[in-house]
mmCIF file of C-alpha atoms and ligand atoms in Angstrom:
data_model
loop_
_atom_site.group_PDB
_atom_site.id
_atom_site.type_symbol
_atom_site.label_atom_id
_atom_site.label_comp_id
_atom_site.label_asym_id
_atom_site.label_seq_id
_atom_site.Cartn_x
_atom_site.Cartn_y
_atom_site.Cartn_z
ATOM 1 C CA MET A 72 175.434 -111.432 -63.321
ATOM 2 C CA ALA A 73 172.857 -113.720 -61.821
ATOM 3 C CA GLN A 74 172.071 -114.249 -58.192
ATOM 4 C CA GLN A 75 172.509 -117.807 -57.070
ATOM 5 C CA THR A 76 169.441 -119.143 -55.381
ATOM 6 C CA THR A 77 170.241 -122.009 -53.095
ATOM 7 C CA ASN A 78 168.905 -125.210 -54.457
ATOM 8 C CA LYS A 79 170.791 -128.222 -53.275
ATOM 9 C CA ASN A 80 170.668 -130.283 -56.440
ATOM 10 C CA GLU A 81 171.344 -127.497 -58.866
ATOM 11 C CA TRP A 82 174.780 -127.189 -60.404
ATOM 12 C CA PRO A 83 176.467 -123.975 -59.239
ATOM 13 C CA LEU A 84 176.200 -120.843 -61.340
ATOM 14 C CA TRP A 85 179.285 -119.417 -63.093
ATOM 15 C CA GLU A 86 179.908 -116.066 -64.716
ATOM 16 C CA VAL A 87 181.543 -116.278 -68.123
ATOM 17 C CA PHE A 88 184.090 -113.782 -69.472
ATOM 18 C CA ILE A 89 185.317 -114.006 -73.032
ATOM 19 C CA ARG A 90 188.270 -112.504 -74.859
ATOM 20 C CA SER A 91 186.907 -112.010 -78.343
ATOM 21 C CA LYS A 92 190.327 -111.722 -79.963
ATOM 22 C CA ALA A 93 193.982 -111.523 -79.045
ATOM 23 C CA GLY A 94 194.858 -108.218 -77.424
ATOM 24 C CA LEU A 95 191.410 -107.399 -76.083
ATOM 25 C CA ASP A 96 190.061 -107.619 -72.526
ATOM 26 C CA HIS A 97 187.856 -110.421 -71.333
ATOM 27 C CA LYS A 98 184.287 -109.179 -71.267
ATOM 28 C CA HIS A 99 181.299 -110.514 -69.368
ATOM 29 C CA ALA A 100 179.213 -112.686 -71.707
ATOM 30 C CA GLY A 101 176.599 -114.233 -69.415
ATOM 31 C CA SER A 102 176.269 -117.107 -67.000
ATOM 32 C CA ILE A 103 175.930 -120.864 -67.086
ATOM 33 C CA HIS A 104 175.515 -123.767 -64.709
ATOM 34 C CA ALA A 105 178.201 -126.408 -64.321
ATOM 35 C CA ALA A 106 179.314 -128.909 -61.695
ATOM 36 C CA ASP A 107 182.939 -127.739 -61.742
ATOM 37 C CA ALA A 108 185.303 -125.274 -63.407
ATOM 38 C CA GLU A 109 186.309 -127.624 -66.190
ATOM 39 C CA MET A 110 182.702 -128.262 -67.146
ATOM 40 C CA ALA A 111 181.978 -124.551 -66.828
ATOM 41 C CA ILE A 112 184.604 -123.780 -69.456
ATOM 42 C CA GLU A 113 183.287 -126.472 -71.788
ATOM 43 C CA ASN A 114 179.698 -125.326 -71.366
ATOM 44 C CA ALA A 115 180.712 -121.707 -71.870
ATOM 45 C CA ARG A 116 182.458 -122.731 -75.091
ATOM 46 C CA ASP A 117 179.262 -124.398 -76.358
ATOM 47 C CA VAL A 118 176.906 -121.676 -75.229
ATOM 48 C CA TYR A 119 178.854 -118.481 -75.889
ATOM 49 C CA THR A 120 181.368 -119.186 -78.660
ATOM 50 C CA ARG A 121 179.579 -121.125 -81.398
ATOM 51 C CA ARG A 122 180.623 -118.546 -83.979
ATOM 52 C CA MET A 123 184.235 -117.872 -83.121
ATOM 53 C CA GLU A 124 183.268 -115.201 -80.604
ATOM 54 C CA GLY A 125 186.214 -116.069 -78.404
ATOM 55 C CA VAL A 126 189.848 -117.064 -78.155
ATOM 56 C CA SER A 127 189.930 -117.348 -74.367
ATOM 57 C CA ILE A 128 187.399 -117.985 -71.601
ATOM 58 C CA TRP A 129 187.394 -117.147 -67.900
ATOM 59 C CA VAL A 130 184.796 -118.611 -65.578
ATOM 60 C CA VAL A 131 184.219 -117.520 -61.993
ATOM 61 C CA GLU A 132 181.711 -119.058 -59.674
ATOM 62 C CA SER A 133 179.067 -116.360 -59.282
ATOM 63 C CA LYS A 134 179.162 -116.446 -55.495
ATOM 64 C CA TYR A 135 182.715 -115.088 -55.587
ATOM 65 C CA ILE A 136 181.794 -111.912 -57.438
ATOM 66 C CA HIS A 137 181.453 -108.847 -55.266
ATOM 67 C CA ALA A 138 179.690 -105.877 -56.755
ATOM 68 C CA SER A 139 179.207 -102.259 -55.762
ATOM 69 C CA GLU A 140 175.797 -101.334 -54.397
ATOM 70 C CA PRO A 141 173.618 -99.402 -56.864
ATOM 71 C CA GLY A 142 172.488 -97.292 -53.888
ATOM 72 C CA GLN A 143 176.080 -96.185 -53.290
ATOM 73 C CA SER A 144 176.764 -95.147 -56.846
ATOM 74 C CA GLU A 145 176.549 -91.452 -55.974
ATOM 75 C CA GLU A 146 179.191 -91.504 -53.268
ATOM 76 C CA LEU A 147 181.387 -93.839 -55.329
ATOM 77 C CA PHE A 148 181.293 -92.171 -58.683
ATOM 78 C CA GLU A 149 180.152 -88.610 -58.263
ATOM 79 C CA PRO A 150 183.440 -87.248 -56.879
ATOM 80 C CA ALA A 151 184.838 -87.669 -60.404
ATOM 81 C CA ASN A 152 182.103 -85.467 -61.856
ATOM 82 C CA ASP A 153 183.612 -82.072 -61.036
ATOM 83 C CA LYS A 154 187.185 -82.947 -61.916
ATOM 84 C CA ILE A 155 187.014 -82.173 -65.573
ATOM 85 C CA TYR A 156 190.583 -80.833 -65.369
ATOM 86 C CA ARG A 157 191.601 -84.486 -65.560
ATOM 87 C CA HIS A 158 190.672 -84.417 -69.238
ATOM 88 C CA PRO A 159 192.982 -82.947 -71.890
ATOM 89 C CA THR A 160 190.144 -80.922 -73.422
ATOM 90 C CA PHE A 161 189.952 -78.800 -70.237
ATOM 91 C CA TYR A 162 193.041 -76.816 -71.302
ATOM 92 C CA ASP A 163 192.516 -74.006 -73.747
ATOM 93 C CA LEU A 164 195.767 -73.695 -75.686
ATOM 94 C CA PRO A 165 196.692 -71.815 -78.892
ATOM 95 C CA ASP A 166 195.865 -73.492 -82.230
ATOM 96 C CA GLU A 167 199.477 -73.111 -83.439
ATOM 97 C CA LEU A 168 200.578 -75.543 -80.784
ATOM 98 C CA LYS A 169 201.377 -78.876 -82.477
ATOM 99 C CA HIS A 170 201.993 -82.411 -81.283
ATOM 100 C CA MET A 171 200.403 -82.008 -77.887
ATOM 101 C CA MET B 81 164.900 -93.806 -49.982
ATOM 102 C CA THR B 82 161.190 -94.350 -49.521
ATOM 103 C CA VAL B 83 159.255 -96.676 -51.819
ATOM 104 C CA ASP B 84 157.690 -93.654 -53.502
ATOM 105 C CA SER B 85 160.998 -92.088 -54.352
ATOM 106 C CA LEU B 86 162.411 -95.453 -55.453
ATOM 107 C CA GLN B 87 159.428 -95.855 -57.758
ATOM 108 C CA GLU B 88 159.942 -92.343 -59.074
ATOM 109 C CA HIS B 89 163.613 -93.020 -59.716
ATOM 110 C CA PHE B 90 162.729 -96.268 -61.521
ATOM 111 C CA ASP B 91 160.033 -94.625 -63.671
ATOM 112 C CA ASP B 92 162.400 -91.854 -64.580
ATOM 113 C CA LYS B 93 165.129 -94.269 -65.665
ATOM 114 C CA VAL B 94 162.749 -96.301 -67.795
ATOM 115 C CA LYS B 95 161.482 -93.126 -69.409
ATOM 116 C CA ARG B 96 165.014 -91.938 -70.198
ATOM 117 C CA GLU B 97 165.833 -95.382 -71.637
ATOM 118 C CA VAL B 98 168.432 -96.097 -68.976
ATOM 119 C CA THR B 99 168.505 -99.866 -68.477
ATOM 120 C CA ILE B 100 167.454 -101.450 -65.224
ATOM 121 C CA GLU B 101 170.038 -103.889 -63.871
ATOM 122 C CA PRO B 102 169.588 -106.888 -61.534
ATOM 123 C CA ARG B 103 170.634 -105.122 -58.342
ATOM 124 C CA ASP B 104 168.595 -101.983 -59.004
ATOM 125 C CA TRP B 105 165.341 -101.439 -57.195
ATOM 126 C CA MET B 106 162.313 -102.432 -59.302
ATOM 127 C CA PRO B 107 158.583 -102.711 -58.620
ATOM 128 C CA ASP B 108 157.389 -106.220 -57.736
ATOM 129 C CA ASP B 109 155.014 -106.362 -60.671
ATOM 130 C CA TYR B 110 157.777 -105.449 -63.088
ATOM 131 C CA ARG B 111 159.920 -108.269 -61.724
ATOM 132 C CA LYS B 112 157.061 -110.744 -61.854
ATOM 133 C CA THR B 113 155.942 -109.810 -65.354
ATOM 134 C CA LEU B 114 159.496 -109.924 -66.672
ATOM 135 C CA LEU B 115 160.163 -113.250 -65.037
ATOM 136 C CA ARG B 116 157.052 -114.681 -66.650
ATOM 137 C CA GLN B 117 157.914 -113.213 -70.041
ATOM 138 C CA ILE B 118 161.578 -114.250 -70.064
ATOM 139 C CA SER B 119 161.030 -117.757 -68.730
ATOM 140 C CA GLN B 120 158.175 -118.284 -71.176
ATOM 141 C CA HIS B 121 160.493 -117.173 -73.924
ATOM 142 C CA ALA B 122 163.251 -119.522 -72.685
ATOM 143 C CA HIS B 123 160.822 -122.448 -72.559
ATOM 144 C CA SER B 124 159.775 -121.676 -76.134
ATOM 145 C CA GLU B 125 163.357 -121.930 -77.339
ATOM 146 C CA ILE B 126 163.810 -125.269 -75.591
ATOM 147 C CA VAL B 127 160.494 -126.843 -76.611
ATOM 148 C CA GLY B 128 161.059 -125.306 -80.038
ATOM 149 C CA MET B 129 163.943 -127.725 -80.586
ATOM 150 C CA LEU B 130 161.546 -130.673 -80.696
ATOM 151 C CA PRO B 131 159.703 -130.195 -84.032
ATOM 152 C CA GLU B 132 163.014 -129.685 -85.833
ATOM 153 C CA GLY B 133 164.949 -132.251 -83.825
ATOM 154 C CA ASN B 134 162.420 -134.665 -85.286
ATOM 155 C CA TRP B 135 164.062 -134.307 -88.723
ATOM 156 C CA ILE B 136 167.770 -134.203 -87.957
ATOM 157 C CA THR B 137 168.322 -137.891 -88.628
ATOM 158 C CA ARG B 138 166.230 -137.725 -91.786
ATOM 159 C CA ALA B 139 167.699 -134.627 -93.412
ATOM 160 C CA PRO B 140 168.062 -135.272 -97.158
ATOM 161 C CA ASN B 141 171.841 -134.759 -97.242
ATOM 162 C CA LEU B 142 174.848 -134.043 -95.094
ATOM 163 C CA ARG B 143 174.811 -130.283 -95.678
ATOM 164 C CA ARG B 144 171.167 -129.978 -94.639
ATOM 165 C CA LYS B 145 171.856 -132.158 -91.648
ATOM 166 C CA ALA B 146 174.802 -130.058 -90.452
ATOM 167 C CA VAL B 147 172.755 -126.884 -90.909
ATOM 168 C CA LEU B 148 169.722 -128.202 -89.067
ATOM 169 C CA LEU B 149 171.890 -129.504 -86.261
ATOM 170 C CA ALA B 150 173.556 -126.095 -85.909
ATOM 171 C CA LYS B 151 170.191 -124.362 -85.929
ATOM 172 C CA VAL B 152 168.719 -126.585 -83.245
ATOM 173 C CA GLN B 153 171.878 -126.159 -81.175
ATOM 174 C CA ASP B 154 171.449 -122.380 -81.456
ATOM 175 C CA GLU B 155 167.919 -122.698 -80.071
ATOM 176 C CA ALA B 156 169.321 -124.549 -77.058
ATOM 177 C CA GLY B 157 171.754 -121.666 -76.640
ATOM 178 C CA HIS B 158 168.915 -119.137 -76.842
ATOM 179 C CA GLY B 159 167.084 -120.998 -74.120
ATOM 180 C CA LEU B 160 170.182 -120.882 -71.936
ATOM 181 C CA TYR B 161 170.859 -117.159 -72.490
ATOM 182 C CA LEU B 162 167.278 -116.466 -71.493
ATOM 183 C CA TYR B 163 167.186 -118.772 -68.480
ATOM 184 C CA SER B 164 170.234 -117.034 -67.079
ATOM 185 C CA ALA B 165 168.638 -113.629 -67.703
ATOM 186 C CA ALA B 166 165.569 -114.877 -65.794
ATOM 187 C CA GLU B 167 167.756 -116.137 -62.963
ATOM 188 C CA THR B 168 169.006 -112.598 -62.357
ATOM 189 C CA LEU B 169 165.445 -111.804 -61.261
ATOM 190 C CA GLY B 170 165.654 -114.319 -58.432
ATOM 191 C CA SER B 171 164.170 -117.511 -59.826
ATOM 192 C CA SER B 172 166.226 -120.705 -59.844
ATOM 193 C CA ARG B 173 166.712 -122.829 -62.940
ATOM 194 C CA ASP B 174 165.112 -125.822 -61.231
ATOM 195 C CA GLU B 175 162.092 -123.733 -60.310
ATOM 196 C CA MET B 176 161.602 -122.756 -63.934
ATOM 197 C CA MET B 177 161.988 -126.364 -65.075
ATOM 198 C CA GLU B 178 159.429 -127.403 -62.523
ATOM 199 C CA GLN B 179 156.988 -124.795 -63.822
ATOM 200 C CA LEU B 180 157.446 -125.933 -67.407
ATOM 201 C CA HIS B 181 156.968 -129.596 -66.541
ATOM 202 C CA SER B 182 153.918 -129.024 -64.357
ATOM 203 C CA GLY B 183 152.251 -127.008 -67.109
ATOM 204 C CA LYS B 184 152.192 -123.877 -64.950
ATOM 205 C CA ALA B 185 154.498 -122.012 -67.325
ATOM 206 C CA LYS B 186 153.565 -121.583 -70.965
ATOM 207 C CA TYR B 187 155.632 -121.633 -74.129
ATOM 208 C CA SER B 188 154.837 -120.485 -77.630
ATOM 209 C CA SER B 189 151.858 -122.413 -79.013
ATOM 210 C CA ILE B 190 153.444 -122.758 -82.425
ATOM 211 C CA PHE B 191 155.541 -125.657 -81.162
ATOM 212 C CA ASN B 192 152.445 -127.690 -80.456
ATOM 213 C CA TYR B 193 152.005 -128.308 -84.171
ATOM 214 C CA PRO B 194 153.614 -131.389 -85.758
ATOM 215 C CA SER B 195 156.441 -131.306 -88.297
ATOM 216 C CA LEU B 196 155.117 -133.809 -90.836
ATOM 217 C CA THR B 197 157.452 -133.523 -93.815
ATOM 218 C CA TRP B 198 160.926 -132.264 -94.670
ATOM 219 C CA ALA B 199 159.306 -129.158 -96.168
ATOM 220 C CA ASP B 200 158.234 -128.233 -92.653
ATOM 221 C CA MET B 201 161.903 -127.565 -91.869
ATOM 222 C CA GLY B 202 161.758 -124.941 -94.589
ATOM 223 C CA ALA B 203 158.449 -123.455 -93.466
ATOM 224 C CA ILE B 204 159.500 -123.359 -89.807
ATOM 225 C CA GLY B 205 162.771 -121.552 -90.538
ATOM 226 C CA TRP B 206 161.132 -119.117 -92.922
ATOM 227 C CA LEU B 207 157.885 -118.407 -91.070
ATOM 228 C CA VAL B 208 158.345 -119.359 -87.423
ATOM 229 C CA ASP B 209 161.863 -117.967 -87.084
ATOM 230 C CA GLY B 210 160.777 -115.061 -89.271
ATOM 231 C CA ALA B 211 157.936 -114.211 -86.898
ATOM 232 C CA ALA B 212 160.237 -114.710 -83.921
ATOM 233 C CA ILE B 213 162.724 -112.215 -85.376
ATOM 234 C CA MET B 214 159.941 -109.690 -85.922
ATOM 235 C CA ASN B 215 158.990 -110.099 -82.267
ATOM 236 C CA GLN B 216 162.505 -110.128 -80.893
ATOM 237 C CA VAL B 217 164.313 -107.304 -82.643
ATOM 238 C CA PRO B 218 162.408 -104.598 -80.714
ATOM 239 C CA LEU B 219 163.220 -106.433 -77.468
ATOM 240 C CA CYS B 220 166.924 -105.755 -77.966
ATOM 241 C CA ARG B 221 165.924 -102.347 -76.554
ATOM 242 C CA ALA B 222 163.975 -103.752 -73.604
ATOM 243 C CA SER B 223 164.377 -101.849 -70.351
ATOM 244 C CA TYR B 224 165.865 -104.779 -68.424
ATOM 245 C CA GLY B 225 169.589 -105.053 -69.165
ATOM 246 C CA PRO B 226 170.180 -108.824 -68.976
ATOM 247 C CA TYR B 227 167.095 -109.451 -71.138
ATOM 248 C CA ALA B 228 168.059 -106.862 -73.742
ATOM 249 C CA ARG B 229 171.608 -108.227 -73.949
ATOM 250 C CA ALA B 230 170.344 -111.797 -74.322
ATOM 251 C CA MET B 231 168.045 -110.633 -77.114
ATOM 252 C CA VAL B 232 170.925 -108.963 -78.966
ATOM 253 C CA ARG B 233 172.765 -112.274 -78.949
ATOM 254 C CA VAL B 234 169.657 -114.179 -80.033
ATOM 255 C CA CYS B 235 168.821 -111.805 -82.872
ATOM 256 C CA LYS B 236 172.353 -112.014 -84.284
ATOM 257 C CA GLU B 237 171.899 -115.761 -84.615
ATOM 258 C CA GLU B 238 168.323 -115.843 -85.867
ATOM 259 C CA SER B 239 168.964 -114.429 -89.283
ATOM 260 C CA PHE B 240 170.748 -117.594 -90.410
ATOM 261 C CA HIS B 241 167.767 -119.604 -89.183
ATOM 262 C CA GLN B 242 165.345 -117.787 -91.385
ATOM 263 C CA ARG B 243 167.635 -117.819 -94.405
ATOM 264 C CA GLN B 244 168.312 -121.552 -94.227
ATOM 265 C CA GLY B 245 164.544 -122.152 -94.020
ATOM 266 C CA PHE B 246 163.852 -119.956 -97.002
ATOM 267 C CA GLU B 247 166.578 -121.750 -98.925
ATOM 268 C CA ILE B 248 164.888 -125.106 -98.270
ATOM 269 C CA MET B 249 161.584 -123.658 -99.497
ATOM 270 C CA LEU B 250 163.296 -122.213 -102.556
ATOM 271 C CA THR B 251 164.940 -125.509 -103.464
ATOM 272 C CA LEU B 252 161.659 -127.378 -103.085
ATOM 273 C CA SER B 253 159.650 -124.819 -105.051
ATOM 274 C CA ASN B 254 162.135 -125.037 -107.902
ATOM 275 C CA GLY B 255 162.098 -128.821 -107.762
ATOM 276 C CA THR B 256 159.749 -131.490 -109.071
ATOM 277 C CA GLU B 257 155.943 -131.208 -108.956
ATOM 278 C CA VAL B 258 155.916 -133.346 -105.833
ATOM 279 C CA GLN B 259 158.511 -131.177 -104.106
ATOM 280 C CA LYS B 260 156.625 -128.026 -104.957
ATOM 281 C CA LYS B 261 153.474 -129.573 -103.539
ATOM 282 C CA LEU B 262 155.312 -130.407 -100.323
ATOM 283 C CA ALA B 263 156.406 -126.775 -100.008
ATOM 284 C CA GLN B 264 152.894 -125.437 -100.618
ATOM 285 C CA ASP B 265 151.447 -127.940 -98.158
ATOM 286 C CA ALA B 266 153.923 -126.842 -95.480
ATOM 287 C CA LEU B 267 153.072 -123.187 -96.114
ATOM 288 C CA ASN B 268 149.375 -124.022 -95.834
ATOM 289 C CA ARG B 269 149.831 -125.642 -92.442
ATOM 290 C CA TRP B 270 152.289 -123.129 -90.905
ATOM 291 C CA TRP B 271 150.872 -119.846 -92.211
ATOM 292 C CA TRP B 272 148.064 -119.263 -89.736
ATOM 293 C CA PRO B 273 149.843 -120.591 -86.648
ATOM 294 C CA SER B 274 152.777 -118.266 -87.506
ATOM 295 C CA ILE B 275 150.457 -115.288 -87.729
ATOM 296 C CA MET B 276 149.017 -116.214 -84.352
ATOM 297 C CA MET B 277 152.531 -116.152 -82.859
ATOM 298 C CA PHE B 278 152.135 -112.406 -82.357
ATOM 299 C CA GLY B 279 149.489 -113.093 -79.746
ATOM 300 C CA PRO B 280 145.889 -111.932 -79.354
ATOM 301 C CA PRO B 281 144.688 -108.740 -81.055
ATOM 302 C CA ASP B 282 145.503 -105.488 -79.256
ATOM 303 C CA ASP B 283 141.955 -104.942 -78.009
ATOM 304 C CA ASN B 284 142.125 -108.343 -76.326
ATOM 305 C CA SER B 285 145.607 -108.037 -74.864
ATOM 306 C CA PRO B 286 145.079 -106.476 -71.450
ATOM 307 C CA ASN B 287 148.730 -106.397 -70.363
ATOM 308 C CA THR B 288 150.092 -104.675 -73.441
ATOM 309 C CA GLU B 289 149.687 -101.145 -72.130
ATOM 310 C CA GLN B 290 151.579 -101.715 -68.890
ATOM 311 C CA SER B 291 154.312 -103.682 -70.669
ATOM 312 C CA MET B 292 154.741 -100.882 -73.185
ATOM 313 C CA ARG B 293 155.066 -98.370 -70.364
ATOM 314 C CA TRP B 294 157.724 -100.558 -68.778
ATOM 315 C CA ARG B 295 159.400 -100.962 -72.159
ATOM 316 C CA ILE B 296 159.460 -104.716 -71.964
ATOM 317 C CA LYS B 297 157.249 -104.710 -75.019
ATOM 318 C CA ARG B 298 157.947 -102.068 -77.593
ATOM 319 C CA ILE B 299 155.495 -102.641 -80.437
ATOM 320 C CA SER B 300 151.920 -103.938 -80.230
ATOM 321 C CA ASN B 301 150.849 -107.426 -81.363
ATOM 322 C CA ASP B 302 148.741 -106.189 -84.267
ATOM 323 C CA GLU B 303 151.399 -103.868 -85.572
ATOM 324 C CA LEU B 304 154.044 -106.601 -85.543
ATOM 325 C CA ARG B 305 151.618 -109.017 -87.162
ATOM 326 C CA GLN B 306 150.907 -106.561 -89.971
ATOM 327 C CA ARG B 307 154.623 -105.985 -90.564
ATOM 328 C CA PHE B 308 155.188 -109.733 -90.740
ATOM 329 C CA ILE B 309 152.378 -110.277 -93.225
ATOM 330 C CA ASP B 310 153.536 -107.397 -95.421
ATOM 331 C CA VAL B 311 157.067 -108.740 -95.812
ATOM 332 C CA THR B 312 156.177 -112.429 -95.912
ATOM 333 C CA VAL B 313 153.589 -112.155 -98.670
ATOM 334 C CA GLU B 314 156.246 -110.600 -100.885
ATOM 335 C CA GLN B 315 158.679 -113.392 -99.999
ATOM 336 C CA ALA B 316 156.076 -116.030 -100.907
ATOM 337 C CA LYS B 317 155.916 -114.515 -104.390
ATOM 338 C CA ILE B 318 159.610 -115.265 -104.907
ATOM 339 C CA LEU B 319 158.863 -118.881 -104.040
ATOM 340 C CA GLY B 320 155.849 -118.954 -106.338
ATOM 341 C CA LEU B 321 153.741 -120.178 -103.426
ATOM 342 C CA THR B 322 150.372 -118.894 -102.232
ATOM 343 C CA PRO B 323 149.521 -118.188 -98.579
ATOM 344 C CA PRO B 324 146.274 -119.958 -97.650
ATOM 345 C CA ASP B 325 144.182 -116.806 -97.212
ATOM 346 C CA LYS B 326 141.760 -115.843 -99.975
ATOM 347 C CA ASP B 327 141.201 -112.436 -98.371
ATOM 348 C CA LEU B 328 144.847 -111.486 -98.643
ATOM 349 C CA LYS B 329 144.862 -108.337 -100.754
ATOM 350 C CA TRP B 330 147.098 -105.289 -101.147
ATOM 351 C CA ASN B 331 145.363 -102.200 -99.824
ATOM 352 C CA GLU B 332 146.534 -99.123 -101.681
ATOM 353 C CA ALA B 333 145.014 -96.750 -99.133
ATOM 354 C CA THR B 334 146.673 -98.216 -96.026
ATOM 355 C CA GLY B 335 149.860 -99.329 -97.743
ATOM 356 C CA HIS B 336 149.447 -102.753 -96.134
ATOM 357 C CA TYR B 337 148.017 -106.151 -96.962
ATOM 358 C CA ASP B 338 144.480 -106.832 -95.774
ATOM 359 C CA PHE B 339 144.083 -110.343 -94.463
ATOM 360 C CA GLY B 340 141.304 -112.731 -93.483
ATOM 361 C CA ALA B 341 139.869 -113.461 -90.044
ATOM 362 C CA ILE B 342 142.161 -115.301 -87.653
ATOM 363 C CA ASN B 343 140.753 -118.342 -85.907
ATOM 364 C CA TRP B 344 141.301 -117.265 -82.312
ATOM 365 C CA ASP B 345 139.292 -120.203 -81.000
ATOM 366 C CA GLU B 346 141.985 -122.468 -82.367
ATOM 367 C CA PHE B 347 144.667 -120.278 -80.768
ATOM 368 C CA TRP B 348 143.109 -120.365 -77.295
ATOM 369 C CA ASN B 349 142.418 -124.049 -77.621
ATOM 370 C CA VAL B 350 146.101 -124.761 -78.236
ATOM 371 C CA VAL B 351 147.108 -122.407 -75.411
ATOM 372 C CA LYS B 352 144.821 -124.361 -73.095
ATOM 373 C CA GLY B 353 146.695 -127.551 -73.923
ATOM 374 C CA ASN B 354 144.543 -129.084 -76.646
ATOM 375 C CA GLY B 355 146.808 -128.595 -79.658
ATOM 376 C CA PRO B 356 147.913 -131.568 -81.732
ATOM 377 C CA CYS B 357 151.217 -132.052 -79.853
ATOM 378 C CA ASN B 358 150.922 -130.349 -76.438
ATOM 379 C CA LYS B 359 151.039 -133.628 -74.595
ATOM 380 C CA GLU B 360 153.817 -135.126 -76.660
ATOM 381 C CA ARG B 361 156.050 -132.025 -76.280
ATOM 382 C CA LEU B 362 155.688 -131.880 -72.534
ATOM 383 C CA GLU B 363 156.246 -135.619 -72.202
ATOM 384 C CA ALA B 364 159.441 -135.325 -74.249
ATOM 385 C CA ARG B 365 160.747 -132.528 -72.015
ATOM 386 C CA LYS B 366 159.886 -134.363 -68.812
ATOM 387 C CA LYS B 367 161.485 -137.553 -70.055
ATOM 388 C CA ALA B 368 164.696 -135.717 -70.926
ATOM 389 C CA TRP B 369 164.744 -134.096 -67.487
ATOM 390 C CA GLU B 370 164.100 -137.336 -65.607
ATOM 391 C CA GLU B 371 166.548 -139.380 -67.618
ATOM 392 C CA GLY B 372 169.215 -136.737 -67.090
ATOM 393 C CA GLU B 373 168.850 -136.777 -63.335
ATOM 394 C CA TRP B 374 171.557 -139.371 -62.674
ATOM 395 C CA VAL B 375 173.971 -137.373 -64.830
ATOM 396 C CA ARG B 376 173.337 -134.191 -62.866
ATOM 397 C CA GLU B 377 173.818 -136.056 -59.592
ATOM 398 C CA ALA B 378 176.919 -137.911 -60.712
ATOM 399 C CA ALA B 379 178.602 -134.725 -61.918
ATOM 400 C CA LEU B 380 177.968 -133.036 -58.577
ATOM 401 C CA ALA B 381 179.209 -136.051 -56.622
ATOM 402 C CA TYR B 382 182.327 -136.227 -58.773
ATOM 403 C CA SER B 383 183.150 -132.567 -58.343
ATOM 404 C CA LYS B 384 182.616 -132.801 -54.586
ATOM 405 C CA LYS B 385 184.865 -135.822 -54.298
ATOM 406 C CA ARG B 386 187.542 -134.169 -56.363
ATOM 407 C CA SER B 387 187.559 -130.962 -54.359
ATOM 408 C CA GLU B 388 187.737 -132.987 -51.119
ATOM 409 C CA ARG B 389 190.729 -134.870 -52.474
ATOM 410 C CA ASN B 390 192.390 -131.605 -53.509
ATOM 411 C CA ASN B 391 191.772 -130.169 -50.055
ATOM 412 C CA LYS B 392 193.417 -133.177 -48.455
ATOM 413 C CA ILE B 393 196.455 -132.902 -50.689
ATOM 414 C CA SER B 394 196.914 -129.211 -49.964
ATOM 415 C CA ALA B 395 196.388 -129.820 -46.232
ATOM 416 C CA LYS B 396 199.197 -132.385 -46.310
ATOM 417 C CA ALA B 397 201.461 -130.078 -48.231
ATOM 418 C CA ALA B 398 200.943 -127.284 -45.738
HETATM 419 FE FE1 FE2 C 172 165.743 -118.966 -81.136
HETATM 420 FE FE1 FE2 C 173 165.654 -119.607 -84.430
#
């Protein structure tokens, strides 16, 4: 994701998300400049899907993306660190046990 | 965190090959060096469209024309991937354009050579894209995330560029005497400039060490150059063409090709702006930018008008 620097004549910046094939999530591909959403989709098509990399495109004006602070990553993500009992491998069960 | 501990954290991440992302703390010099490197790379992709664009309308048949068009379009895409990676470091697109047009920013010197014949389309794809690939593959592991991801995308697309160029060379070398001569002539003119694409020799490349430590350069200029020569000389044999270097010789002891002295005066002269096409390339870019200005303005005005109209309609509906 790029930071938009304010420059009055520059077309706004958009983040591009692409679904690479039916059934998969849209994934961030990069950013582009465009005057409006319609142009953003067309530009994203030309820039990010020249080789059938996508079947669907989302564009979001970059200024509307809110992101977590890298400095807060400890408080946000560390609480999950010591909860390994949330994973199935935490439970030591007999080998004879099937289909579980 | 204090600056010292931020620096320590950054150094540690780079060392452990954890990528640095746009919102992470980074030293000013790292940001500046990266910005210079990425924007320079983006400019090279964009200016690099010009020598090949020169031949699109004169491609010998429809297949070659479609291929060349697709290749040049890819280069535009590469420029755009890289500009947006550079923008994550805090520079605006317009700023970078301004720096290219004023001559403050550089681009690869190779594009200041003219493309004189159709065979040059072969030599450029084979040698220039070949050298670019050699340079770019290690950068897919660069420490800065947006740059590394852009390079992955670029490298995926480059392989077709080199193969289509080699195919042109192959067709010409298997053709008539005249065609073969064209191919050899193109090789003669593009060989040395391609070898110079790897930049000055290591002992004259003062920033290499720092860039290697930051992992925004992964392999030294001389090492990449040697790799390129080793593989390309073998490829020339398949074409039955001879690189224009009488000192080119296989060295059993080193397991590499020895090669002749590189004319670094020529290199620096082109860097300084005195190559055969420096002026023409920059003029072409500036002209495109200036002539596109009304389009950029009109699109903005149109989108503003439309969103105002939409606002009015929804205000009425409410
Ligand atoms: Fe490229
Ligand atoms: Fe290329």
